[in-house]
XYZ file of C-alpha atoms in Angstrom:
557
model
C 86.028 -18.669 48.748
C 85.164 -15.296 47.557
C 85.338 -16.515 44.145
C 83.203 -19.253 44.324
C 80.457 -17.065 45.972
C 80.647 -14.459 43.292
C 80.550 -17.035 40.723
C 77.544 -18.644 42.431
C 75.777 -14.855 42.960
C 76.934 -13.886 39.336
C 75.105 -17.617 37.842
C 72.338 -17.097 39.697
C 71.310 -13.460 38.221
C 72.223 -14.810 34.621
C 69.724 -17.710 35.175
C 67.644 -15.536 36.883
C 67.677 -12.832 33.764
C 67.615 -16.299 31.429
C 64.408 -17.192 32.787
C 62.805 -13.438 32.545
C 63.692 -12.762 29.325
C 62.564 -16.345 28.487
C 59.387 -15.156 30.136
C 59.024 -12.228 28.227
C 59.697 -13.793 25.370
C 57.049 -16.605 25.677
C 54.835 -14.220 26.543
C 55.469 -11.959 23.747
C 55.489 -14.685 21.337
C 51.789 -16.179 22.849
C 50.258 -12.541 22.274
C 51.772 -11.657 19.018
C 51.562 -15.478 17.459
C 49.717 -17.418 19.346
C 46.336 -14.923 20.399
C 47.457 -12.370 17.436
C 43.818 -12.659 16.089
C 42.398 -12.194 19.873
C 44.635 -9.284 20.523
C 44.192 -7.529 17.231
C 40.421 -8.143 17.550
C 40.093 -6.766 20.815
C 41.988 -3.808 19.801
C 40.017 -3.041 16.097
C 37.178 -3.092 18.916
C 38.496 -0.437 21.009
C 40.144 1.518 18.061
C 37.268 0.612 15.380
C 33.662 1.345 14.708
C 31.732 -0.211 11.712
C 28.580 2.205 10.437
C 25.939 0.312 8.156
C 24.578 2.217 5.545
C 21.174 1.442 3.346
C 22.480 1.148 -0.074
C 20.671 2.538 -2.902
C 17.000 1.264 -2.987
C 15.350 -0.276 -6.296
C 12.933 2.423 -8.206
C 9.386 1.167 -8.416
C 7.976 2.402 -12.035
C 4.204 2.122 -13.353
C 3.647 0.442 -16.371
C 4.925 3.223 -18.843
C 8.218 3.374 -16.725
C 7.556 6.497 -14.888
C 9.236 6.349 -11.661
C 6.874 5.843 -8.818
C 9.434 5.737 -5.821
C 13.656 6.149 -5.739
C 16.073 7.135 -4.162
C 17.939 9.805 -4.382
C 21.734 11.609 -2.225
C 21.267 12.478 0.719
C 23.382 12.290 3.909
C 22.945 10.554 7.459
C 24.732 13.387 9.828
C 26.362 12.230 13.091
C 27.836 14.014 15.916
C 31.208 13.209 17.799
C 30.066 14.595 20.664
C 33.611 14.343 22.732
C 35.265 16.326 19.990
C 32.740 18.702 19.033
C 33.583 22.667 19.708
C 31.260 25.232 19.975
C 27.752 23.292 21.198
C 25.932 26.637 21.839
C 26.353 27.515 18.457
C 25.812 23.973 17.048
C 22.463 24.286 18.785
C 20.832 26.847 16.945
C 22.366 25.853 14.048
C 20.496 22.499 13.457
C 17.597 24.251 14.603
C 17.952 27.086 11.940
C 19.187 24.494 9.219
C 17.316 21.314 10.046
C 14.348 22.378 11.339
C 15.038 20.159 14.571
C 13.370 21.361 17.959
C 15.679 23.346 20.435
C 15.256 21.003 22.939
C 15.884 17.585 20.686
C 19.136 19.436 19.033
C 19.847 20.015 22.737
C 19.921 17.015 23.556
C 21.801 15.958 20.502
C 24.495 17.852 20.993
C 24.796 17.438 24.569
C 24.918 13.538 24.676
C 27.959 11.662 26.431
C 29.428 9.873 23.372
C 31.401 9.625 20.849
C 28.571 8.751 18.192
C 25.293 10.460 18.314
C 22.955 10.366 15.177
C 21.958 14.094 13.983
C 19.599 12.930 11.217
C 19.358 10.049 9.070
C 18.453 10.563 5.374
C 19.086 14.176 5.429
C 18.017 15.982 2.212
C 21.448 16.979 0.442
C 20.763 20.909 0.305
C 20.108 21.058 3.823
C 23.374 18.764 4.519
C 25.338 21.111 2.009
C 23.665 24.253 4.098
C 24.798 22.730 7.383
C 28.061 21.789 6.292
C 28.682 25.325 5.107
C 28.309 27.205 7.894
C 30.070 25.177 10.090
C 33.242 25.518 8.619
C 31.998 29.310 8.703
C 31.270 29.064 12.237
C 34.328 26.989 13.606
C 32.390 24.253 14.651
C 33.972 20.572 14.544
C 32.513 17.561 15.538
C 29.914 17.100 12.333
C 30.159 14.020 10.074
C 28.361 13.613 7.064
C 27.819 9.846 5.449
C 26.626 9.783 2.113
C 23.459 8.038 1.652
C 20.083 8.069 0.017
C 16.369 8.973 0.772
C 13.079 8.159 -1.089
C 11.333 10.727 -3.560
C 7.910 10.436 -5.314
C 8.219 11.963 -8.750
C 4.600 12.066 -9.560
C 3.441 12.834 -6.282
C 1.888 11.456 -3.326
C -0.717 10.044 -5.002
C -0.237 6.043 -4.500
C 1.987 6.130 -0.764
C -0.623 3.797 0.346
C -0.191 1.133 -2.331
C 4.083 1.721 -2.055
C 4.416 2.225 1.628
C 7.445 3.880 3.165
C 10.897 3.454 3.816
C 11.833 4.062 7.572
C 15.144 5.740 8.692
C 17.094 2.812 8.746
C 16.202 1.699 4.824
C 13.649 -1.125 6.011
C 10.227 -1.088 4.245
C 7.093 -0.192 6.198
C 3.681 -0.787 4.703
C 2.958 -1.688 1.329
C 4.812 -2.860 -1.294
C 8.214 -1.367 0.185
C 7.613 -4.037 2.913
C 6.198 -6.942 0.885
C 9.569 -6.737 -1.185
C 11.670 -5.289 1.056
C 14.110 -7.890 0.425
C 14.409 -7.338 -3.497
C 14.211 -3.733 -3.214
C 16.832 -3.294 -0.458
C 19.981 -4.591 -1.690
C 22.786 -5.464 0.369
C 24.219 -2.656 2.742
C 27.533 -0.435 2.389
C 29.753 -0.895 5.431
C 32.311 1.625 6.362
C 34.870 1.311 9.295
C 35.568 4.180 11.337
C 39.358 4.724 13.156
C 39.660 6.793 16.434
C 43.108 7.496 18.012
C 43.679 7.159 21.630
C 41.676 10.187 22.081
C 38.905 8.999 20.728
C 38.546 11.246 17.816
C 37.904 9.410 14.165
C 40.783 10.120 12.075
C 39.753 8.249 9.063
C 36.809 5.955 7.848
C 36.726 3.704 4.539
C 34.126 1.681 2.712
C 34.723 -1.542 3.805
C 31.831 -3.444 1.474
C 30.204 -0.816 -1.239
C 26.925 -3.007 -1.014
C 24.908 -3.362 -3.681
C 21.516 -1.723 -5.236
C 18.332 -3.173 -4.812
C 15.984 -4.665 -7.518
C 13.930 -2.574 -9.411
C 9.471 -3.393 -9.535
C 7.526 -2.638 -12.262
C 3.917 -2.147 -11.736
C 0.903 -2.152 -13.507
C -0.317 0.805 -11.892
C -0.616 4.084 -14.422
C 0.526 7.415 -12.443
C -1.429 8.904 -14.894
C -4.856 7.496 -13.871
C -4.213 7.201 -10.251
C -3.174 10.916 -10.350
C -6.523 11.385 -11.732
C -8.337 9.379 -9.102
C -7.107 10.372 -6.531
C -7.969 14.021 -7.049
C -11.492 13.105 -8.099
C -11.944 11.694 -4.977
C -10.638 14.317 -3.214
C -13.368 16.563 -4.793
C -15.871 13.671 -3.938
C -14.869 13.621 -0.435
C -15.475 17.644 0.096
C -18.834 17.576 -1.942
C -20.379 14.549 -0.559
C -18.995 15.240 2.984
C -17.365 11.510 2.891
C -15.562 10.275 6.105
C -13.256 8.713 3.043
C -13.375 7.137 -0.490
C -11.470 5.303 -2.539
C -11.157 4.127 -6.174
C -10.068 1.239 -8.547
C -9.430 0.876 -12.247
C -8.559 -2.317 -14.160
C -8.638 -3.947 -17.157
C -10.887 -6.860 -16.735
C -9.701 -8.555 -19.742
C -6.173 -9.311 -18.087
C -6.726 -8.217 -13.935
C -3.828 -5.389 -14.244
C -5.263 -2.716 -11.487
C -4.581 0.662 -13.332
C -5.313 3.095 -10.216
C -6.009 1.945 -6.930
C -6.395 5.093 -5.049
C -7.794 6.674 -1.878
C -8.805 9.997 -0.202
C -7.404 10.963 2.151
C -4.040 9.632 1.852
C -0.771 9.952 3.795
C 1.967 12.838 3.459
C 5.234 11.292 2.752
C 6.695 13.489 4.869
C 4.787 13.098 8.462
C 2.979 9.534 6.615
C 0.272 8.906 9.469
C 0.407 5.403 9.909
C -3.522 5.136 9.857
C -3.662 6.004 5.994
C -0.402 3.572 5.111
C -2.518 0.675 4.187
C -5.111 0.711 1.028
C -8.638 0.309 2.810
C -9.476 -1.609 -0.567
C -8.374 -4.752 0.893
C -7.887 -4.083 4.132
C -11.564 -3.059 5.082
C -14.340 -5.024 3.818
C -17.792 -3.901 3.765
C -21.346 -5.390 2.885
C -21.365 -4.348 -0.485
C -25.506 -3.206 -1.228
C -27.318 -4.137 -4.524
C -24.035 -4.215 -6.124
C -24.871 -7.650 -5.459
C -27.573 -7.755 -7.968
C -25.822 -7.844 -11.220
C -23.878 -11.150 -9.485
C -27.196 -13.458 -8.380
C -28.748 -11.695 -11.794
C -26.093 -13.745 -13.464
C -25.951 -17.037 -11.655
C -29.820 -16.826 -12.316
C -29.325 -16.286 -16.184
C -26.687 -18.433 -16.284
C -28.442 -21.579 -14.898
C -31.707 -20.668 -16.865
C -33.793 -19.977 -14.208
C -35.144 -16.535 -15.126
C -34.832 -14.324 -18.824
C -34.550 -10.599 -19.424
C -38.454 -10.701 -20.239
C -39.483 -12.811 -17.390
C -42.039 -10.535 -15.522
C -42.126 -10.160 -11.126
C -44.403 -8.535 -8.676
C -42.235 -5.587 -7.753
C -44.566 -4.260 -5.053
C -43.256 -4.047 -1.515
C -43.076 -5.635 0.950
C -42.391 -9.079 0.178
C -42.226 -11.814 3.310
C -40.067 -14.020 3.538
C -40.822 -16.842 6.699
C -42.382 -14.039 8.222
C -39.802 -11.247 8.020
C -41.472 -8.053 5.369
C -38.163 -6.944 3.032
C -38.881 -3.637 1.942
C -37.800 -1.845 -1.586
C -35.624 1.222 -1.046
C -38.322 4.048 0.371
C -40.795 1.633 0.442
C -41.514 1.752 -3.176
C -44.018 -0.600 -5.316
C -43.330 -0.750 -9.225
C -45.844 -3.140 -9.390
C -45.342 -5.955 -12.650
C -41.873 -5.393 -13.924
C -39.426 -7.485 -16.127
C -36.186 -8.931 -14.473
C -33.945 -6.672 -16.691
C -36.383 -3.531 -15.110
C -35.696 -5.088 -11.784
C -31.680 -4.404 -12.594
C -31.703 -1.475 -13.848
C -34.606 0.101 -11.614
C -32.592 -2.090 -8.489
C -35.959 -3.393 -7.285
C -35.270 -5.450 -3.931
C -38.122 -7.660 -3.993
C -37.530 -8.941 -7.835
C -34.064 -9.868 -6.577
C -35.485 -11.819 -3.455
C -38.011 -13.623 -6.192
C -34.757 -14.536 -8.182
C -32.335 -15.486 -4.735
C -35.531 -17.608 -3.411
C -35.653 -19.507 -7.080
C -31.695 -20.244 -6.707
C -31.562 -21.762 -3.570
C -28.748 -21.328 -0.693
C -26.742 -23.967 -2.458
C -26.115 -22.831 -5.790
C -26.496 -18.827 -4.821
C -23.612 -19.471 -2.280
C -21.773 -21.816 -5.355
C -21.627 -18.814 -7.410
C -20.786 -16.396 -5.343
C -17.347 -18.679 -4.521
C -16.613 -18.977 -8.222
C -17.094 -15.014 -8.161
C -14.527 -15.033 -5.762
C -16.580 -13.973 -2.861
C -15.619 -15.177 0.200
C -11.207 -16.060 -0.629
C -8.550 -13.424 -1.209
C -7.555 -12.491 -4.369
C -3.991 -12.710 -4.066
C -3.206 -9.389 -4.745
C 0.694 -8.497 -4.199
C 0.063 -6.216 -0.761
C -0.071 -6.735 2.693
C -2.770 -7.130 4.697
C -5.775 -8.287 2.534
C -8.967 -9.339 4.404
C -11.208 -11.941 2.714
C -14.152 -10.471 4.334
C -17.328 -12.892 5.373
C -19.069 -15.576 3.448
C -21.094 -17.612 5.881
C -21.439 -21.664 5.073
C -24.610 -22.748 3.062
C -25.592 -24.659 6.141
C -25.739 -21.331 8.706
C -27.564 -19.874 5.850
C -31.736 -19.500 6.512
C -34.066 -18.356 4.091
C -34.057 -14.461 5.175
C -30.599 -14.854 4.737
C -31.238 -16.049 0.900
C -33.668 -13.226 0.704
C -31.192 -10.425 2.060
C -27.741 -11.745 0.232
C -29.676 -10.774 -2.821
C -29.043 -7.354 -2.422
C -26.164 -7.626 -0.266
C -26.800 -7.990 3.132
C -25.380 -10.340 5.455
C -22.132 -10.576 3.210
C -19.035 -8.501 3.235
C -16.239 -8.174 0.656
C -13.102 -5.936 -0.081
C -13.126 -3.757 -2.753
C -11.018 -6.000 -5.032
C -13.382 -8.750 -4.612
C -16.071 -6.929 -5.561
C -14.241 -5.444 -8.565
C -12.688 -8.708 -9.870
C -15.839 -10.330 -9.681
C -17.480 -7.941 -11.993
C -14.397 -8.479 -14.245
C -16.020 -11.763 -14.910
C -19.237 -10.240 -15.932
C -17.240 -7.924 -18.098
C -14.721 -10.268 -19.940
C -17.142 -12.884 -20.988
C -17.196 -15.099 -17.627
C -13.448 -15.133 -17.155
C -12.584 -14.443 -13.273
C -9.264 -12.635 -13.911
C -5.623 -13.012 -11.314
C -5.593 -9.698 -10.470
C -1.987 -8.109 -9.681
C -0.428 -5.380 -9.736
C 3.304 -6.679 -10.862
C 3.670 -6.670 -14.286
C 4.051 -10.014 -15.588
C 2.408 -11.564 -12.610
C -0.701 -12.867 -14.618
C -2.256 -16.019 -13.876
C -4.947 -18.492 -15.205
C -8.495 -17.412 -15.313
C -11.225 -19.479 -14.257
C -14.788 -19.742 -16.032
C -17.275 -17.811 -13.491
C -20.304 -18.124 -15.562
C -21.569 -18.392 -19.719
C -20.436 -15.356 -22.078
C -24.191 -15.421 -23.026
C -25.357 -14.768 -19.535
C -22.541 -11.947 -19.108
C -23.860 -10.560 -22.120
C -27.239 -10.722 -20.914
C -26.150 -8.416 -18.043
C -23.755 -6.548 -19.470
C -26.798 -5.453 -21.840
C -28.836 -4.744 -18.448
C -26.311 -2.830 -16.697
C -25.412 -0.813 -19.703
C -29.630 0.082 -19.492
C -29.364 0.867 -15.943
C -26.838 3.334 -16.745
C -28.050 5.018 -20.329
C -31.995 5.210 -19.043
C -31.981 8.960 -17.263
C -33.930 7.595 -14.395
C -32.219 3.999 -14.073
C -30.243 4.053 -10.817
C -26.779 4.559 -12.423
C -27.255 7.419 -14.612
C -25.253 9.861 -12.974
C -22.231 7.569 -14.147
C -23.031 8.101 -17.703
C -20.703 9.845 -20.534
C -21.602 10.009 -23.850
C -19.928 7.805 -26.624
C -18.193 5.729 -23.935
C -21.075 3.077 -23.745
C -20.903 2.766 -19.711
C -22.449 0.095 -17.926
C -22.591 -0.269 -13.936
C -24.528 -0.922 -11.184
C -24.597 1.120 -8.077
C -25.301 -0.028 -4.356
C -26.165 1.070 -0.862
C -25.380 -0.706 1.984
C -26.287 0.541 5.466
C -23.507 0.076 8.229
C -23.911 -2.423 10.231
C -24.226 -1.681 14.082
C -22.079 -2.892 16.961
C -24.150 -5.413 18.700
C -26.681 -6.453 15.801
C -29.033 -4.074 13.514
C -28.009 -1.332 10.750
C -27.734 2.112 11.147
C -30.255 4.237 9.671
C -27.665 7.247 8.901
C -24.763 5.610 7.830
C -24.317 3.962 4.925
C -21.709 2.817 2.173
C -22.288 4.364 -1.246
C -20.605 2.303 -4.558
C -20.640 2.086 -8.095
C -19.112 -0.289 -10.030
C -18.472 0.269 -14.253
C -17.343 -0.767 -16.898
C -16.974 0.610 -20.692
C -18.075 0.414 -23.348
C -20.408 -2.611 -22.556
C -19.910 -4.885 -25.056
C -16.193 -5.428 -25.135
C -15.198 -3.574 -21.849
C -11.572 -2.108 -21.948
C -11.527 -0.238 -18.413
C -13.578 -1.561 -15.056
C -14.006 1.226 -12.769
C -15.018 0.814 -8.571
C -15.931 3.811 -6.706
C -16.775 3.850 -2.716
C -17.711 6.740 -0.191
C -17.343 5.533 3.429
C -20.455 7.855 5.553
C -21.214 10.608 2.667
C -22.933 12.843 4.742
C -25.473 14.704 2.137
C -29.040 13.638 0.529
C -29.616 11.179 -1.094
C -26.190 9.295 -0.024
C -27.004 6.697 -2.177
C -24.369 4.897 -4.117
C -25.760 6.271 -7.751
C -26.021 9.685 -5.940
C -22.389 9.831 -4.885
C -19.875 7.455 -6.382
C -21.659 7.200 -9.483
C -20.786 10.879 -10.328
C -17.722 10.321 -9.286
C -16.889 7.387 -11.996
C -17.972 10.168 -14.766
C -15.340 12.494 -13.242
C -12.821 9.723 -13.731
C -13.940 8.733 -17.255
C -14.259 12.158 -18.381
C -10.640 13.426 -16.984
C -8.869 10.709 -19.043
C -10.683 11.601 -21.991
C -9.370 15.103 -21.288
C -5.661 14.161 -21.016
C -5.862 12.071 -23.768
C -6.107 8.712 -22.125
C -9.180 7.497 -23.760
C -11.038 8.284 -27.025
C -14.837 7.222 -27.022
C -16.224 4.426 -29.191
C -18.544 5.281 -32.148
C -20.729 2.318 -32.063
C -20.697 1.737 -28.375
C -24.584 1.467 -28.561
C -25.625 -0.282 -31.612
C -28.040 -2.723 -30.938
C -29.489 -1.072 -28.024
């Protein structure tokens, strides 16, 4: 009997250990085999860390392969702040070394975590520095990821047409973010290991990424360089609220210098001067306008150079009296004198003859009116009313550029036509991005005013004089264009001041655009201020070699 029940008690604990270790063996077999991946996930999640790194961005390069924008080493510094030692110390010493705030490195190094970002996109020396006396000081706790930051070799002087790169290696502003994509590349990945403790024993590139494309622009460093310091000059002697400047070649629409003043610091870049007002703000662009109705006019026969107006003021028009600048009367004058003399009342004689139709036709084949395409964020097309809103005031005023408002690349491209024989150019500023061209207008009517424009520049009391250099055969027209008010009306102090050129007159190489936002002297005028201003330019690159005059720029004048 005793037997039997010891049998019974000694089966049952086998079956009973059977079934347990049966147990523990199903259940080792479902975590190790059947939810391996789940376990071993869960775990790299609890163990591991992955850290995304920019890789190395594409260089931008103007059109003689100077580097504009690239990267160069630099380190993204982290903190394990569990593991650290020695925080009072590590305080002051990414105060003294990186120039971080007591309170913000106080912070830093205070923060409950194991992963606290120091500063991204650290310059090396200052990484090197920090590193350095660390190990000097005893401190642990510091990690250092190598990465890369964004330099401007030839200065600061085009941040508004690149944009910036932010602390994570995403493009703000410009072309940085308009190709952010190309330029970017594909990431480097790294995977970080901690130990039970928490502390990161080891880390390893788990992707190396991949470099971003490189741009090449049209843009020469050389000439914006150039610009952009006139201007700066400009802004100081005219008392400008701002300025800014273009150069192209009108032949092909490759913008050579598309500059501003002021412009932002690519260290603290103030977000307010990371866009190029050229495109982004457009204005009513004054008697600029001229030299564009002059055309359509010549072009459709409707008036010659000879042709002779009343260029007294006032003239009415429906009522309204539209006045010559200071009220002056020239009394008979030829159309070309009315161009080069910028008479307001000859042009209203010529706008009235047009029509609203075929004025407002012409200025859409001059491109007034539609963007031009150009590769940056941000362009505004600025305002060309219908022909059927249009009244006859408003034909009257348009002739001298009122009532319309363009961007500073519309404006310039359009006078590209008048420049390059009637050809409305694709402007761009990535090489190789050319386009068709599209017939604006006859090459004998954009010689016709190419001839006038040069006289309103070479006569000493035409309205563009101050633009002229010697030997370089300049033509231009200048413009003034009060601001209009909030509400209706102009103001009576604040104006727009431009000049447009190009040289030498017959076969124009170089198209120059000049603006002053509020100059703040007398006379503000447009000849007064950014026709000056266009000499500067043109007589700077013939300094440094840029440009060599032309010996029979005036023959046949």
């Amino acid at each position: 009997m005793w037997r039997e029940t010891a049998i019974r008690r000694a089966t049952f604990v086998f079956v009973l250990l059977g079934v347990g270790t049966l147990a523990v063996v199903a259940r080792l077999f479902q975590i190790q085999v059947a939810e391996h991946t789940h376990w071993a996930e869960l775990a790299r999640e609890i163990q591991e860390e992955v850290v995304e790194l920019p890789a190395q961005r594409g260089t931008i390069y103007d059109r003689n392969g100077l580097p504009l924008a690239y990267d160069v080493p630099a380190y993204d510094i982290a903190l394990d702040n569990y593991h650290m030692t020695k925080p009072e110390l590590l305080v002051n010493l990414l105060v003294e070394t990186l120039g971080i705030a007591a309170d913000e490195a106080a912070q830093i190094v205070y923060h409950e975590g194991y992963f606290t970002w120091v500063k991204r996109r650290a310059d090396r020396s200052e990484g090197d520095e920090l590193k350095r006396r660390a190990a000097e000081l005893g401190i642990k706790g510091l990690m250092f990821f190598d990465t890369w930051r964004r330099a401007y070799p030839q200065g600061p002087y085009a941040l508004e047409v690149l944009g910036f790169v932010g602390i994570d290696g995403v493009g703000l502003e410009g072309l940085e973010y308009l190709f952010d994509g190309e330029l970017r590349g594909k990431p480097r990945i790294l995977r970080l290991v901690r130990g039970r403790d928490g502390m990161v024993y080891e880390y390893w590139v788990e992707d190396p990424g991949e470099k971003g494309r490189d741009l090449y622009l049209t843009l020469d460093a050389r000439i914006q360089r150039i610009c952009a310091e006139e201007l700066d000059q400009g802004v100081e002697q005219f008392k400008a609220r701002r300025s800014l400047a273009v150069v192209m070649d009108p032949r092909t629409g490759e913008i050579l210098a598309l500059a501003q003043s002021p412009r932002a610091d690519p260290e603290n870049p103030d977000p307010a001067l990371l866009h190029p007002w050229a495109i982004t703000d457009p204005f009513e662009p004054g008697s600029t306008f001229k030299a564009l109705v002059g055309t359509a006019a010549l072009d459709l026969g409707l008036v010659t150079p000879e042709e002779t107006f009343n260029g007294n003021s006032p003239i009415v028009v429906d009522g309204i009296p539209i006045r010559n600048a200071l009220e002056k009367s020239y009394g008979l004058v030829t159309f070309s004198r009315g161009i080069t003399q910028s008479i307001n009342t000859v042009l209203v004689q010529v706008a009235l003859r047009l029509g609203v139709e075929r004025i407002w036709e012409y200025l859409r084949r001059f491109g007034i009116g539609e963007l031009t395409g150009v590769e940056l964020p941000g362009e505004a097309s600025g305002t060309l009313r219908p022909p059927e809103e249009w009244t006859r005031v408003d034909l009257a005023t348009a002739s001298f550029g009122q009532g319309v408002s363009v961007n500073s690349l519309q404006l310039a491209r359009a006078f590209c036509a008048i420049a390059a024989k009637g050809l409305l150019p694709k402007i761009h500023l990535l090489r190789g991005n050319s386009g068709p061209k599209r017939q604006v207008a006859s090459a004998e009517a954009c010689l016709a005013m190419r001839k006038m424009l040069r006289l309103a520049v070479k006569y000493p009391r035409a309205t563009g004089s101050a633009a002229e250099v010697p030997g370089f055969g300049v033509a231009g027209k200048s413009g003034t264009a009060q601001k209009a008010l909030p509400g209706g009306g102009y103001s009576q102090e604040r104006v727009m001041g431009a000049m447009v050129a190009f040289f030498p007159w017959k076969e124009p190489e170089y198209l120059i655009l000049v603006v002053y936002d509020e100059p703040h002297v007398w006379p503000n005028w447009g000849g007064s201020t950014a026709g000056p201003t266009v000499k500067w330019i043109i007589e700077e690159m013939y300094r440094q070699g840029l440009i060599s005059p032309y010996p029979e720029a005036d023959d046949g004048l």
